[in-house]
């Protein structure tokens, strides 16, 4: 090391004797020796490709003797069959047009038949008057690069195979989840004389089980029960609660068709089953519809446990919520009050139930706003007077439009009295 402010002495001005000798030997290397022993291959060819000069490095790579090459072989004779084709169709035409070309990957043929991957750069040497005289070519050994590329290719193929396997596993999982999800919902809704029904279920993600549910069941005597709700959480645990909730409500309604009694039974079951360290609860609307053939209307009586208010779409083109304030979430407390309401559906009216995945869909710029109750009411008002299946179709299209803004599963259930047509 040097003292501060002092520059080291250059070689030959006071350094040790060995350094001077090495430096002197380097200066004595001839241009021919540097050419012959360069770490890359060099060759010069006539314009027809006949090799006029080639260095020892390239000869050694190819296992050739100089006497067998100079004036006896052309540049293309050093290439493999594929390399010759590429040279004639691409390399040579570009070189004639541009005067130089660089970094072209080719394969040369070894004397023993083996292949040598190389990178080749060529330039045309011109005379004083601009006429082409010869072609100078530099050859770089690309065996290490080829091995690296092959390793990258193997890694890419392995990654692609792993991706395909992962996609196949995901598809199998989605198929299994779809089957499980379908088992939590009715295959079809039973026909109700004098009433049309329609339903739709939309999962926010095919990779997880949802917790929404709905059903319609006959009670006898011309009455039918219906319910719709939303279990807290997602995944297998929520699915287990959904199954328990649905079958508890079916059994309770068949035993006692009172909507409040059915919700009270469900509240007891959920609270007793999940009152430990993993509490589970749900929101739900349970109702009974009773068509009257004499009037063509249908009486509806419901009980709600913390669920969004139902919408009643009238045949005259109006729509509004059926208020059910005060109903407590089902399963939170040992006993819970539930809100009740009644309405009558005349011909052309539709009764709509939905889960909050619809009203809590993210909309607006940046998906920062919730769709909301008022937007939903305004939307269904435009479809008031239409039959239930058309209302559900319109809402399905609305859900499609939310795209990634739909964060939660959504269940829809509509019951309506068809419009009676006067005979012509």
mmCIF file of C-alpha atoms in Angstrom:
data_model
loop_
_atom_site.group_PDB
_atom_site.id
_atom_site.type_symbol
_atom_site.label_atom_id
_atom_site.label_comp_id
_atom_site.label_asym_id
_atom_site.label_seq_id
_atom_site.Cartn_x
_atom_site.Cartn_y
_atom_site.Cartn_z
ATOM 1 C CA UNK A 1 0.000 0.000 0.000
ATOM 2 C CA UNK A 2 1.090 3.573 -0.580
ATOM 3 C CA UNK A 3 1.186 6.398 1.824
ATOM 4 C CA UNK A 4 -1.570 8.948 1.534
ATOM 5 C CA UNK A 5 -0.905 11.254 -1.375
ATOM 6 C CA UNK A 6 1.693 8.933 -2.897
ATOM 7 C CA UNK A 7 1.051 7.153 -6.239
ATOM 8 C CA UNK A 8 2.236 3.574 -6.816
ATOM 9 C CA UNK A 9 5.185 3.207 -9.137
ATOM 10 C CA UNK A 10 4.419 1.803 -12.594
ATOM 11 C CA UNK A 11 5.905 -1.481 -13.738
ATOM 12 C CA UNK A 12 9.589 -1.096 -14.644
ATOM 13 C CA UNK A 13 10.189 1.947 -12.488
ATOM 14 C CA UNK A 14 11.273 0.304 -9.287
ATOM 15 C CA UNK A 15 8.964 -2.767 -9.080
ATOM 16 C CA UNK A 16 10.306 -6.213 -8.444
ATOM 17 C CA UNK A 17 12.274 -7.976 -11.136
ATOM 18 C CA UNK A 18 9.708 -10.776 -11.773
ATOM 19 C CA UNK A 19 6.976 -8.275 -12.671
ATOM 20 C CA UNK A 20 9.312 -6.573 -15.109
ATOM 21 C CA UNK A 21 10.139 -9.838 -16.815
ATOM 22 C CA UNK A 22 6.448 -10.818 -17.207
ATOM 23 C CA UNK A 23 5.546 -7.393 -18.537
ATOM 24 C CA UNK A 24 8.409 -7.513 -21.043
ATOM 25 C CA UNK A 25 7.374 -10.986 -22.211
ATOM 26 C CA UNK A 26 3.835 -9.737 -22.793
ATOM 27 C CA UNK A 27 5.109 -6.908 -24.962
ATOM 28 C CA UNK A 28 7.138 -9.377 -27.019
ATOM 29 C CA UNK A 29 3.995 -11.392 -28.103
ATOM 30 C CA UNK A 30 3.721 -11.154 -31.856
ATOM 31 C CA UNK A 31 0.451 -10.354 -33.622
ATOM 32 C CA UNK A 32 0.585 -13.774 -35.265
ATOM 33 C CA UNK A 33 0.917 -15.526 -31.913
ATOM 34 C CA UNK A 34 -1.984 -13.537 -30.498
ATOM 35 C CA UNK A 35 -4.062 -14.474 -33.558
ATOM 36 C CA UNK A 36 -3.246 -18.157 -33.417
ATOM 37 C CA UNK A 37 -3.729 -18.581 -29.662
ATOM 38 C CA UNK A 38 -6.680 -16.263 -29.165
ATOM 39 C CA UNK A 39 -9.469 -17.557 -26.855
ATOM 40 C CA UNK A 40 -11.840 -17.458 -29.849
ATOM 41 C CA UNK A 41 -11.682 -18.764 -33.388
ATOM 42 C CA UNK A 42 -10.708 -16.612 -36.357
ATOM 43 C CA UNK A 43 -10.875 -17.311 -40.057
ATOM 44 C CA UNK A 44 -10.819 -15.326 -43.269
ATOM 45 C CA UNK A 45 -12.530 -16.483 -46.428
ATOM 46 C CA UNK A 46 -12.714 -15.441 -50.031
ATOM 47 C CA UNK A 47 -16.058 -14.076 -51.241
ATOM 48 C CA UNK A 48 -17.009 -17.551 -52.459
ATOM 49 C CA UNK A 49 -16.419 -18.913 -48.931
ATOM 50 C CA UNK A 50 -13.024 -20.580 -49.588
ATOM 51 C CA UNK A 51 -11.013 -20.498 -46.378
ATOM 52 C CA UNK A 52 -7.818 -18.451 -46.782
ATOM 53 C CA UNK A 53 -6.755 -18.254 -43.158
ATOM 54 C CA UNK A 54 -7.768 -19.948 -39.892
ATOM 55 C CA UNK A 55 -6.246 -19.809 -36.410
ATOM 56 C CA UNK A 56 -5.028 -22.703 -34.302
ATOM 57 C CA UNK A 57 -7.766 -22.221 -31.736
ATOM 58 C CA UNK A 58 -10.560 -22.990 -34.207
ATOM 59 C CA UNK A 59 -8.598 -25.847 -35.772
ATOM 60 C CA UNK A 60 -8.181 -27.383 -32.350
ATOM 61 C CA UNK A 61 -11.901 -27.052 -31.585
ATOM 62 C CA UNK A 62 -12.793 -28.820 -34.838
ATOM 63 C CA UNK A 63 -10.001 -31.411 -34.773
ATOM 64 C CA UNK A 64 -8.718 -30.364 -38.231
ATOM 65 C CA UNK A 65 -5.267 -29.904 -39.784
ATOM 66 C CA UNK A 66 -4.403 -26.608 -41.403
ATOM 67 C CA UNK A 67 -3.257 -28.239 -44.648
ATOM 68 C CA UNK A 68 -6.646 -29.928 -45.062
ATOM 69 C CA UNK A 69 -8.497 -26.647 -44.645
ATOM 70 C CA UNK A 70 -6.631 -23.740 -46.275
ATOM 71 C CA UNK A 71 -7.686 -23.450 -49.891
ATOM 72 C CA UNK A 72 -9.452 -26.822 -49.781
ATOM 73 C CA UNK A 73 -12.579 -26.145 -47.729
ATOM 74 C CA UNK A 74 -15.227 -23.495 -47.683
ATOM 75 C CA UNK A 75 -16.739 -21.955 -44.594
ATOM 76 C CA UNK A 76 -19.960 -23.905 -45.096
ATOM 77 C CA UNK A 77 -17.959 -27.161 -45.050
ATOM 78 C CA UNK A 78 -17.304 -26.502 -41.372
ATOM 79 C CA UNK A 79 -21.021 -26.326 -40.607
ATOM 80 C CA UNK A 80 -23.593 -29.023 -39.906
ATOM 81 C CA UNK A 81 -26.350 -29.642 -42.457
ATOM 82 C CA UNK A 82 -28.722 -27.395 -40.539
ATOM 83 C CA UNK A 83 -26.043 -24.752 -40.231
ATOM 84 C CA UNK A 84 -25.431 -24.830 -43.985
ATOM 85 C CA UNK A 85 -29.112 -24.309 -44.713
ATOM 86 C CA UNK A 86 -29.325 -21.385 -42.323
ATOM 87 C CA UNK A 87 -26.138 -19.889 -43.764
ATOM 88 C CA UNK A 88 -27.454 -20.005 -47.315
ATOM 89 C CA UNK A 89 -30.965 -18.758 -46.538
ATOM 90 C CA UNK A 90 -30.283 -16.147 -43.848
ATOM 91 C CA UNK A 91 -26.670 -15.578 -42.864
ATOM 92 C CA UNK A 92 -25.087 -15.008 -46.288
ATOM 93 C CA UNK A 93 -27.888 -12.806 -47.708
ATOM 94 C CA UNK A 94 -27.863 -10.555 -44.638
ATOM 95 C CA UNK A 95 -24.081 -10.314 -44.725
ATOM 96 C CA UNK A 96 -24.145 -9.244 -48.396
ATOM 97 C CA UNK A 97 -26.813 -6.626 -47.651
ATOM 98 C CA UNK A 98 -25.393 -5.206 -44.426
ATOM 99 C CA UNK A 99 -21.676 -5.860 -44.739
ATOM 100 C CA UNK A 100 -21.563 -7.311 -41.249
ATOM 101 C CA UNK A 101 -23.579 -9.584 -39.021
ATOM 102 C CA UNK A 102 -23.029 -10.635 -35.418
ATOM 103 C CA UNK A 103 -24.045 -13.032 -32.665
ATOM 104 C CA UNK A 104 -25.572 -15.723 -34.916
ATOM 105 C CA UNK A 105 -25.971 -19.130 -33.271
ATOM 106 C CA UNK A 106 -24.840 -22.002 -35.514
ATOM 107 C CA UNK A 107 -23.388 -25.462 -35.153
ATOM 108 C CA UNK A 108 -20.001 -26.513 -36.548
ATOM 109 C CA UNK A 109 -19.056 -30.069 -37.417
ATOM 110 C CA UNK A 110 -16.139 -31.720 -35.589
ATOM 111 C CA UNK A 111 -13.825 -34.043 -37.488
ATOM 112 C CA UNK A 112 -15.158 -37.008 -35.493
ATOM 113 C CA UNK A 113 -18.774 -36.160 -36.403
ATOM 114 C CA UNK A 114 -19.630 -34.321 -33.203
ATOM 115 C CA UNK A 115 -21.285 -30.923 -33.080
ATOM 116 C CA UNK A 116 -19.890 -27.695 -31.672
ATOM 117 C CA UNK A 117 -22.399 -24.941 -30.833
ATOM 118 C CA UNK A 118 -20.905 -21.542 -31.675
ATOM 119 C CA UNK A 119 -21.747 -17.873 -31.968
ATOM 120 C CA UNK A 120 -20.484 -16.332 -35.219
ATOM 121 C CA UNK A 121 -19.852 -12.746 -36.255
ATOM 122 C CA UNK A 122 -18.683 -11.834 -39.765
ATOM 123 C CA UNK A 123 -17.658 -8.628 -41.512
ATOM 124 C CA UNK A 124 -16.790 -7.915 -45.141
ATOM 125 C CA UNK A 125 -13.420 -6.257 -45.788
ATOM 126 C CA UNK A 126 -13.570 -3.674 -48.573
ATOM 127 C CA UNK A 127 -10.809 -2.266 -50.785
ATOM 128 C CA UNK A 128 -9.895 1.381 -51.265
ATOM 129 C CA UNK A 129 -12.414 1.748 -54.074
ATOM 130 C CA UNK A 130 -15.175 0.063 -52.077
ATOM 131 C CA UNK A 131 -15.083 -3.349 -53.678
ATOM 132 C CA UNK A 132 -15.455 -6.342 -51.298
ATOM 133 C CA UNK A 133 -12.236 -8.307 -50.883
ATOM 134 C CA UNK A 134 -12.778 -10.995 -48.253
ATOM 135 C CA UNK A 135 -14.846 -11.961 -45.222
ATOM 136 C CA UNK A 136 -13.456 -12.015 -41.709
ATOM 137 C CA UNK A 137 -15.254 -14.222 -39.199
ATOM 138 C CA UNK A 138 -14.974 -14.584 -35.438
ATOM 139 C CA UNK A 139 -16.176 -17.783 -33.773
ATOM 140 C CA UNK A 140 -17.036 -18.083 -30.061
ATOM 141 C CA UNK A 141 -17.421 -21.417 -28.303
ATOM 142 C CA UNK A 142 -21.060 -21.590 -27.089
ATOM 143 C CA UNK A 143 -20.924 -24.990 -25.398
ATOM 144 C CA UNK A 144 -21.275 -23.493 -21.936
ATOM 145 C CA UNK A 145 -24.036 -21.232 -23.168
ATOM 146 C CA UNK A 146 -25.810 -24.176 -24.835
ATOM 147 C CA UNK A 147 -25.601 -26.181 -21.626
ATOM 148 C CA UNK A 148 -26.984 -23.189 -19.735
ATOM 149 C CA UNK A 149 -29.816 -22.786 -22.253
ATOM 150 C CA UNK A 150 -30.601 -26.498 -22.095
ATOM 151 C CA UNK A 151 -30.730 -26.300 -18.315
ATOM 152 C CA UNK A 152 -33.041 -23.302 -18.572
ATOM 153 C CA UNK A 153 -35.189 -25.215 -21.049
ATOM 154 C CA UNK A 154 -35.359 -28.196 -18.714
ATOM 155 C CA UNK A 155 -36.304 -25.891 -15.848
ATOM 156 C CA UNK A 156 -38.940 -24.201 -18.025
ATOM 157 C CA UNK A 157 -40.415 -27.544 -19.044
ATOM 158 C CA UNK A 158 -40.440 -28.674 -15.413
ATOM 159 C CA UNK A 159 -42.173 -25.426 -14.408
ATOM 160 C CA UNK A 160 -44.721 -25.817 -17.212
ATOM 161 C CA UNK A 161 -45.389 -29.399 -16.182
ATOM 162 C CA UNK A 162 -45.809 -28.311 -12.555
ATOM 163 C CA UNK A 163 -48.182 -25.560 -13.731
ATOM 164 C CA UNK A 164 -50.227 -28.056 -15.758
ATOM 165 C CA UNK A 165 -50.413 -30.403 -12.787
ATOM 166 C CA UNK A 166 -51.414 -27.523 -10.508
ATOM 167 C CA UNK A 167 -54.128 -26.461 -12.970
ATOM 168 C CA UNK A 168 -55.363 -30.047 -13.192
ATOM 169 C CA UNK A 169 -55.439 -30.271 -9.388
ATOM 170 C CA UNK A 170 -57.291 -26.971 -9.249
ATOM 171 C CA UNK A 171 -59.814 -28.174 -11.836
ATOM 172 C CA UNK A 172 -60.405 -31.360 -9.845
ATOM 173 C CA UNK A 173 -60.808 -29.293 -6.674
ATOM 174 C CA UNK A 174 -63.267 -26.972 -8.381
ATOM 175 C CA UNK A 175 -65.263 -29.940 -9.670
ATOM 176 C CA UNK A 176 -65.396 -31.415 -6.169
ATOM 177 C CA UNK A 177 -66.392 -28.057 -4.678
ATOM 178 C CA UNK A 178 -69.097 -27.627 -7.326
ATOM 179 C CA UNK A 179 -70.547 -31.017 -6.414
ATOM 180 C CA UNK A 180 -70.448 -30.170 -2.709
ATOM 181 C CA UNK A 181 -71.962 -26.733 -3.357
ATOM 182 C CA UNK A 182 -74.757 -28.287 -5.402
ATOM 183 C CA UNK A 183 -75.523 -30.665 -2.550
ATOM 184 C CA UNK A 184 -76.255 -27.650 -0.344
ATOM 185 C CA UNK A 185 -78.900 -26.326 -2.744
ATOM 186 C CA UNK A 186 -82.122 -27.843 -4.109
ATOM 187 C CA UNK A 187 -81.863 -29.475 -7.532
ATOM 188 C CA UNK A 188 -85.164 -27.927 -8.553
ATOM 189 C CA UNK A 189 -87.889 -25.918 -6.876
ATOM 190 C CA UNK A 190 -91.227 -27.663 -6.403
ATOM 191 C CA UNK A 191 -94.088 -26.265 -8.486
ATOM 192 C CA UNK A 192 -96.515 -24.050 -6.590
ATOM 193 C CA UNK A 193 -100.019 -23.852 -8.106
ATOM 194 C CA UNK A 194 -100.753 -20.261 -9.050
ATOM 195 C CA UNK A 195 -97.204 -19.085 -8.246
ATOM 196 C CA UNK A 196 -94.051 -18.949 -10.367
ATOM 197 C CA UNK A 197 -90.655 -19.402 -8.691
ATOM 198 C CA UNK A 198 -87.109 -18.701 -9.867
ATOM 199 C CA UNK A 199 -83.721 -18.834 -8.165
ATOM 200 C CA UNK A 200 -80.055 -18.199 -8.879
ATOM 201 C CA UNK A 201 -76.846 -18.877 -6.969
ATOM 202 C CA UNK A 202 -73.549 -17.162 -7.784
ATOM 203 C CA UNK A 203 -70.264 -18.087 -6.120
ATOM 204 C CA UNK A 204 -67.682 -15.322 -5.807
ATOM 205 C CA UNK A 205 -64.898 -17.864 -6.379
ATOM 206 C CA UNK A 206 -64.940 -21.423 -7.767
ATOM 207 C CA UNK A 207 -62.107 -22.254 -5.358
ATOM 208 C CA UNK A 208 -64.145 -22.025 -2.170
ATOM 209 C CA UNK A 209 -67.457 -23.194 -0.801
ATOM 210 C CA UNK A 210 -70.071 -20.550 -0.158
ATOM 211 C CA UNK A 211 -72.388 -20.196 2.795
ATOM 212 C CA UNK A 212 -75.574 -18.922 1.146
ATOM 213 C CA UNK A 213 -78.648 -21.147 0.947
ATOM 214 C CA UNK A 214 -82.279 -21.220 -0.160
ATOM 215 C CA UNK A 215 -85.096 -23.746 -0.535
ATOM 216 C CA UNK A 216 -88.823 -24.135 -1.160
ATOM 217 C CA UNK A 217 -90.774 -27.019 0.422
ATOM 218 C CA UNK A 218 -94.449 -28.087 0.278
ATOM 219 C CA UNK A 219 -96.309 -28.044 3.588
ATOM 220 C CA UNK A 220 -99.613 -29.496 2.465
ATOM 221 C CA UNK A 221 -102.995 -27.823 2.348
ATOM 222 C CA UNK A 222 -101.889 -25.604 -0.552
ATOM 223 C CA UNK A 223 -99.191 -23.915 1.529
ATOM 224 C CA UNK A 224 -95.491 -23.793 0.736
ATOM 225 C CA UNK A 225 -92.558 -22.714 2.914
ATOM 226 C CA UNK A 226 -89.475 -20.933 1.579
ATOM 227 C CA UNK A 227 -86.277 -19.635 3.111
ATOM 228 C CA UNK A 228 -83.053 -17.923 2.115
ATOM 229 C CA UNK A 229 -80.031 -16.989 4.197
ATOM 230 C CA UNK A 230 -76.315 -16.489 4.573
ATOM 231 C CA UNK A 231 -73.981 -18.327 6.948
ATOM 232 C CA UNK A 232 -70.968 -16.449 8.285
ATOM 233 C CA UNK A 233 -67.603 -17.494 6.886
ATOM 234 C CA UNK A 234 -66.468 -19.491 3.887
ATOM 235 C CA UNK A 235 -65.014 -22.895 3.195
ATOM 236 C CA UNK A 236 -65.764 -26.343 4.625
ATOM 237 C CA UNK A 237 -66.732 -25.043 8.085
ATOM 238 C CA UNK A 238 -69.305 -22.676 6.594
ATOM 239 C CA UNK A 239 -70.571 -25.461 4.328
ATOM 240 C CA UNK A 240 -71.136 -27.673 7.363
ATOM 241 C CA UNK A 241 -73.171 -24.908 9.010
ATOM 242 C CA UNK A 242 -75.081 -24.353 5.770
ATOM 243 C CA UNK A 243 -76.047 -28.013 5.574
ATOM 244 C CA UNK A 244 -77.099 -28.057 9.227
ATOM 245 C CA UNK A 245 -79.105 -24.840 8.777
ATOM 246 C CA UNK A 246 -80.936 -25.967 5.663
ATOM 247 C CA UNK A 247 -82.001 -29.341 6.998
ATOM 248 C CA UNK A 248 -82.883 -27.920 10.414
ATOM 249 C CA UNK A 249 -85.209 -25.384 8.782
ATOM 250 C CA UNK A 250 -86.805 -28.037 6.573
ATOM 251 C CA UNK A 251 -87.469 -30.297 9.552
ATOM 252 C CA UNK A 252 -88.706 -27.421 11.732
ATOM 253 C CA UNK A 253 -91.125 -26.139 9.074
ATOM 254 C CA UNK A 254 -92.551 -29.592 8.452
ATOM 255 C CA UNK A 255 -93.112 -29.927 12.198
ATOM 256 C CA UNK A 256 -94.480 -26.414 12.710
ATOM 257 C CA UNK A 257 -95.081 -24.165 9.661
ATOM 258 C CA UNK A 258 -94.765 -20.980 11.704
ATOM 259 C CA UNK A 259 -91.742 -18.957 10.376
ATOM 260 C CA UNK A 260 -90.895 -17.587 13.842
ATOM 261 C CA UNK A 261 -90.967 -21.068 15.376
ATOM 262 C CA UNK A 262 -88.663 -22.357 12.614
ATOM 263 C CA UNK A 263 -86.131 -19.568 13.185
ATOM 264 C CA UNK A 264 -86.291 -20.124 16.958
ATOM 265 C CA UNK A 265 -85.530 -23.816 16.472
ATOM 266 C CA UNK A 266 -82.597 -22.974 14.199
ATOM 267 C CA UNK A 267 -81.331 -20.429 16.741
ATOM 268 C CA UNK A 268 -81.333 -23.071 19.470
ATOM 269 C CA UNK A 269 -79.538 -25.636 17.305
ATOM 270 C CA UNK A 270 -76.797 -23.236 16.151
ATOM 271 C CA UNK A 271 -76.227 -21.758 19.584
ATOM 272 C CA UNK A 272 -75.950 -25.135 21.268
ATOM 273 C CA UNK A 273 -73.738 -26.567 18.530
ATOM 274 C CA UNK A 274 -71.382 -23.595 18.105
ATOM 275 C CA UNK A 275 -71.391 -21.803 21.454
ATOM 276 C CA UNK A 276 -67.752 -22.753 22.177
ATOM 277 C CA UNK A 277 -64.568 -21.224 20.797
ATOM 278 C CA UNK A 278 -65.818 -21.198 17.203
ATOM 279 C CA UNK A 279 -69.185 -19.403 17.234
ATOM 280 C CA UNK A 280 -71.238 -19.664 14.068
ATOM 281 C CA UNK A 281 -74.350 -17.765 13.087
ATOM 282 C CA UNK A 282 -76.379 -16.814 10.054
ATOM 283 C CA UNK A 283 -78.925 -14.380 8.713
ATOM 284 C CA UNK A 284 -82.133 -15.846 7.323
ATOM 285 C CA UNK A 285 -85.628 -15.107 6.062
ATOM 286 C CA UNK A 286 -88.230 -17.831 6.490
ATOM 287 C CA UNK A 287 -91.694 -17.517 5.014
ATOM 288 C CA UNK A 288 -94.892 -19.263 4.072
ATOM 289 C CA UNK A 289 -96.818 -18.504 0.862
ATOM 290 C CA UNK A 290 -100.465 -19.534 0.444
ATOM 291 C CA UNK A 291 -102.068 -18.983 -2.952
ATOM 292 C CA UNK A 292 -105.795 -18.340 -3.070
ATOM 293 C CA UNK A 293 -107.313 -19.791 -6.248
ATOM 294 C CA UNK A 294 -110.515 -17.831 -5.720
ATOM 295 C CA UNK A 295 -108.856 -14.407 -5.810
ATOM 296 C CA UNK A 296 -105.734 -15.272 -7.823
ATOM 297 C CA UNK A 297 -103.607 -13.685 -5.080
ATOM 298 C CA UNK A 298 -101.093 -15.193 -2.653
ATOM 299 C CA UNK A 299 -100.632 -14.358 1.032
ATOM 300 C CA UNK A 300 -97.030 -14.179 2.273
ATOM 301 C CA UNK A 301 -95.950 -14.283 5.909
ATOM 302 C CA UNK A 302 -92.254 -14.058 6.823
ATOM 303 C CA UNK A 303 -89.892 -13.897 9.795
ATOM 304 C CA UNK A 304 -86.418 -12.388 9.503
ATOM 305 C CA UNK A 305 -83.314 -12.917 11.576
ATOM 306 C CA UNK A 306 -80.919 -10.081 10.773
ATOM 307 C CA UNK A 307 -81.374 -10.483 7.018
ATOM 308 C CA UNK A 308 -81.712 -7.715 4.393
ATOM 309 C CA UNK A 309 -85.326 -6.734 3.807
ATOM 310 C CA UNK A 310 -87.191 -8.438 0.993
ATOM 311 C CA UNK A 311 -88.321 -6.446 -2.032
ATOM 312 C CA UNK A 312 -91.860 -6.493 -3.361
ATOM 313 C CA UNK A 313 -92.164 -5.680 -7.065
ATOM 314 C CA UNK A 314 -95.718 -4.681 -7.967
ATOM 315 C CA UNK A 315 -97.466 -5.238 -11.239
ATOM 316 C CA UNK A 316 -98.100 -1.493 -11.550
ATOM 317 C CA UNK A 317 -94.352 -0.854 -12.019
ATOM 318 C CA UNK A 318 -93.440 0.111 -8.438
ATOM 319 C CA UNK A 319 -91.104 -1.655 -6.020
ATOM 320 C CA UNK A 320 -90.238 -1.232 -2.355
ATOM 321 C CA UNK A 321 -88.761 -3.014 0.618
ATOM 322 C CA UNK A 322 -90.937 -5.023 2.993
ATOM 323 C CA UNK A 323 -89.636 -3.715 6.347
ATOM 324 C CA UNK A 324 -88.440 -6.314 8.875
ATOM 325 C CA UNK A 325 -86.510 -4.265 11.462
ATOM 326 C CA UNK A 326 -85.244 -5.682 14.737
ATOM 327 C CA UNK A 327 -84.631 -9.301 13.812
ATOM 328 C CA UNK A 328 -81.519 -10.645 15.553
ATOM 329 C CA UNK A 329 -78.816 -12.750 13.922
ATOM 330 C CA UNK A 330 -79.606 -16.447 14.242
ATOM 331 C CA UNK A 331 -77.393 -18.370 16.668
ATOM 332 C CA UNK A 332 -75.836 -15.434 18.536
ATOM 333 C CA UNK A 333 -77.860 -15.681 21.785
ATOM 334 C CA UNK A 334 -79.715 -18.544 23.511
ATOM 335 C CA UNK A 335 -83.001 -16.832 22.675
ATOM 336 C CA UNK A 336 -83.524 -14.200 20.012
ATOM 337 C CA UNK A 337 -86.390 -11.988 18.794
ATOM 338 C CA UNK A 338 -87.256 -12.191 15.096
ATOM 339 C CA UNK A 339 -89.039 -9.577 12.989
ATOM 340 C CA UNK A 340 -92.208 -10.541 11.164
ATOM 341 C CA UNK A 341 -94.072 -9.070 8.199
ATOM 342 C CA UNK A 342 -96.907 -9.937 5.842
ATOM 343 C CA UNK A 343 -97.900 -8.958 2.352
ATOM 344 C CA UNK A 344 -100.251 -10.078 -0.408
ATOM 345 C CA UNK A 345 -99.088 -10.711 -3.939
ATOM 346 C CA UNK A 346 -101.573 -9.792 -6.627
ATOM 347 C CA UNK A 347 -101.279 -10.905 -10.264
ATOM 348 C CA UNK A 348 -98.086 -9.386 -11.697
ATOM 349 C CA UNK A 349 -96.412 -8.995 -8.266
ATOM 350 C CA UNK A 350 -93.078 -10.611 -7.386
ATOM 351 C CA UNK A 351 -91.507 -11.212 -3.974
ATOM 352 C CA UNK A 352 -87.688 -11.049 -4.094
ATOM 353 C CA UNK A 353 -85.197 -12.363 -1.524
ATOM 354 C CA UNK A 354 -81.417 -11.926 -1.855
ATOM 355 C CA UNK A 355 -78.226 -12.175 0.187
ATOM 356 C CA UNK A 356 -75.904 -9.257 0.859
ATOM 357 C CA UNK A 357 -73.361 -10.321 -1.780
ATOM 358 C CA UNK A 358 -75.590 -8.341 -4.151
ATOM 359 C CA UNK A 359 -75.818 -5.067 -2.236
ATOM 360 C CA UNK A 360 -72.199 -5.223 -1.002
ATOM 361 C CA UNK A 361 -70.663 -5.666 -4.449
ATOM 362 C CA UNK A 362 -67.924 -3.090 -5.039
ATOM 363 C CA UNK A 363 -68.681 -0.577 -7.789
ATOM 364 C CA UNK A 364 -67.616 2.856 -8.937
ATOM 365 C CA UNK A 365 -64.132 4.149 -9.658
ATOM 366 C CA UNK A 366 -61.514 1.941 -8.062
ATOM 367 C CA UNK A 367 -64.233 -0.428 -6.831
ATOM 368 C CA UNK A 368 -64.426 1.701 -3.701
ATOM 369 C CA UNK A 369 -68.204 1.997 -3.373
ATOM 370 C CA UNK A 370 -70.829 -0.572 -2.421
ATOM 371 C CA UNK A 371 -73.752 -1.126 -4.751
ATOM 372 C CA UNK A 372 -76.230 -0.508 -1.906
ATOM 373 C CA UNK A 373 -79.924 -0.905 -1.158
ATOM 374 C CA UNK A 374 -81.165 2.142 -3.035
ATOM 375 C CA UNK A 375 -79.367 1.185 -6.241
ATOM 376 C CA UNK A 376 -80.921 -2.262 -5.985
ATOM 377 C CA UNK A 377 -84.386 -0.841 -5.473
ATOM 378 C CA UNK A 378 -83.975 1.468 -8.459
ATOM 379 C CA UNK A 379 -82.790 -1.456 -10.572
ATOM 380 C CA UNK A 380 -85.636 -3.815 -9.717
ATOM 381 C CA UNK A 381 -88.189 -1.028 -10.106
ATOM 382 C CA UNK A 382 -87.278 -0.957 -13.805
ATOM 383 C CA UNK A 383 -88.202 -4.650 -13.918
ATOM 384 C CA UNK A 384 -91.335 -4.482 -11.791
ATOM 385 C CA UNK A 385 -94.327 -6.165 -13.373
ATOM 386 C CA UNK A 386 -92.172 -8.801 -15.056
ATOM 387 C CA UNK A 387 -92.405 -12.496 -14.075
ATOM 388 C CA UNK A 388 -89.918 -13.908 -11.525
ATOM 389 C CA UNK A 389 -87.697 -15.654 -14.067
ATOM 390 C CA UNK A 390 -87.176 -12.386 -15.974
ATOM 391 C CA UNK A 391 -86.368 -10.540 -12.751
ATOM 392 C CA UNK A 392 -83.798 -13.215 -11.853
ATOM 393 C CA UNK A 393 -82.321 -13.069 -15.365
ATOM 394 C CA UNK A 394 -81.904 -9.294 -15.068
ATOM 395 C CA UNK A 395 -80.228 -9.640 -11.676
ATOM 396 C CA UNK A 396 -77.953 -12.375 -13.034
ATOM 397 C CA UNK A 397 -76.787 -10.004 -15.766
ATOM 398 C CA UNK A 398 -76.229 -7.344 -13.104
ATOM 399 C CA UNK A 399 -74.017 -9.757 -11.146
ATOM 400 C CA UNK A 400 -72.069 -10.519 -14.321
ATOM 401 C CA UNK A 401 -71.384 -6.809 -14.706
ATOM 402 C CA UNK A 402 -69.856 -6.534 -11.242
ATOM 403 C CA UNK A 403 -66.947 -8.775 -12.295
ATOM 404 C CA UNK A 404 -64.147 -8.693 -9.723
ATOM 405 C CA UNK A 405 -66.230 -6.367 -7.584
ATOM 406 C CA UNK A 406 -68.339 -9.333 -6.482
ATOM 407 C CA UNK A 407 -66.547 -10.375 -3.283
ATOM 408 C CA UNK A 408 -69.236 -12.556 -1.731
ATOM 409 C CA UNK A 409 -71.553 -15.312 -2.850
ATOM 410 C CA UNK A 410 -75.081 -14.289 -3.788
ATOM 411 C CA UNK A 411 -78.341 -16.223 -3.590
ATOM 412 C CA UNK A 412 -81.542 -14.988 -5.219
ATOM 413 C CA UNK A 413 -85.064 -16.337 -4.796
ATOM 414 C CA UNK A 414 -88.174 -14.854 -6.407
ATOM 415 C CA UNK A 415 -91.829 -15.898 -6.031
ATOM 416 C CA UNK A 416 -94.538 -14.212 -8.091
ATOM 417 C CA UNK A 417 -98.149 -14.462 -9.120
ATOM 418 C CA UNK A 418 -98.506 -14.613 -12.906
ATOM 419 C CA UNK A 419 -100.582 -11.972 -14.614
ATOM 420 C CA UNK A 420 -103.956 -13.384 -15.592
ATOM 421 C CA UNK A 421 -104.886 -12.757 -19.190
ATOM 422 C CA UNK A 422 -108.499 -12.090 -20.111
ATOM 423 C CA UNK A 423 -109.860 -14.460 -22.745
ATOM 424 C CA UNK A 424 -110.125 -12.997 -26.241
#
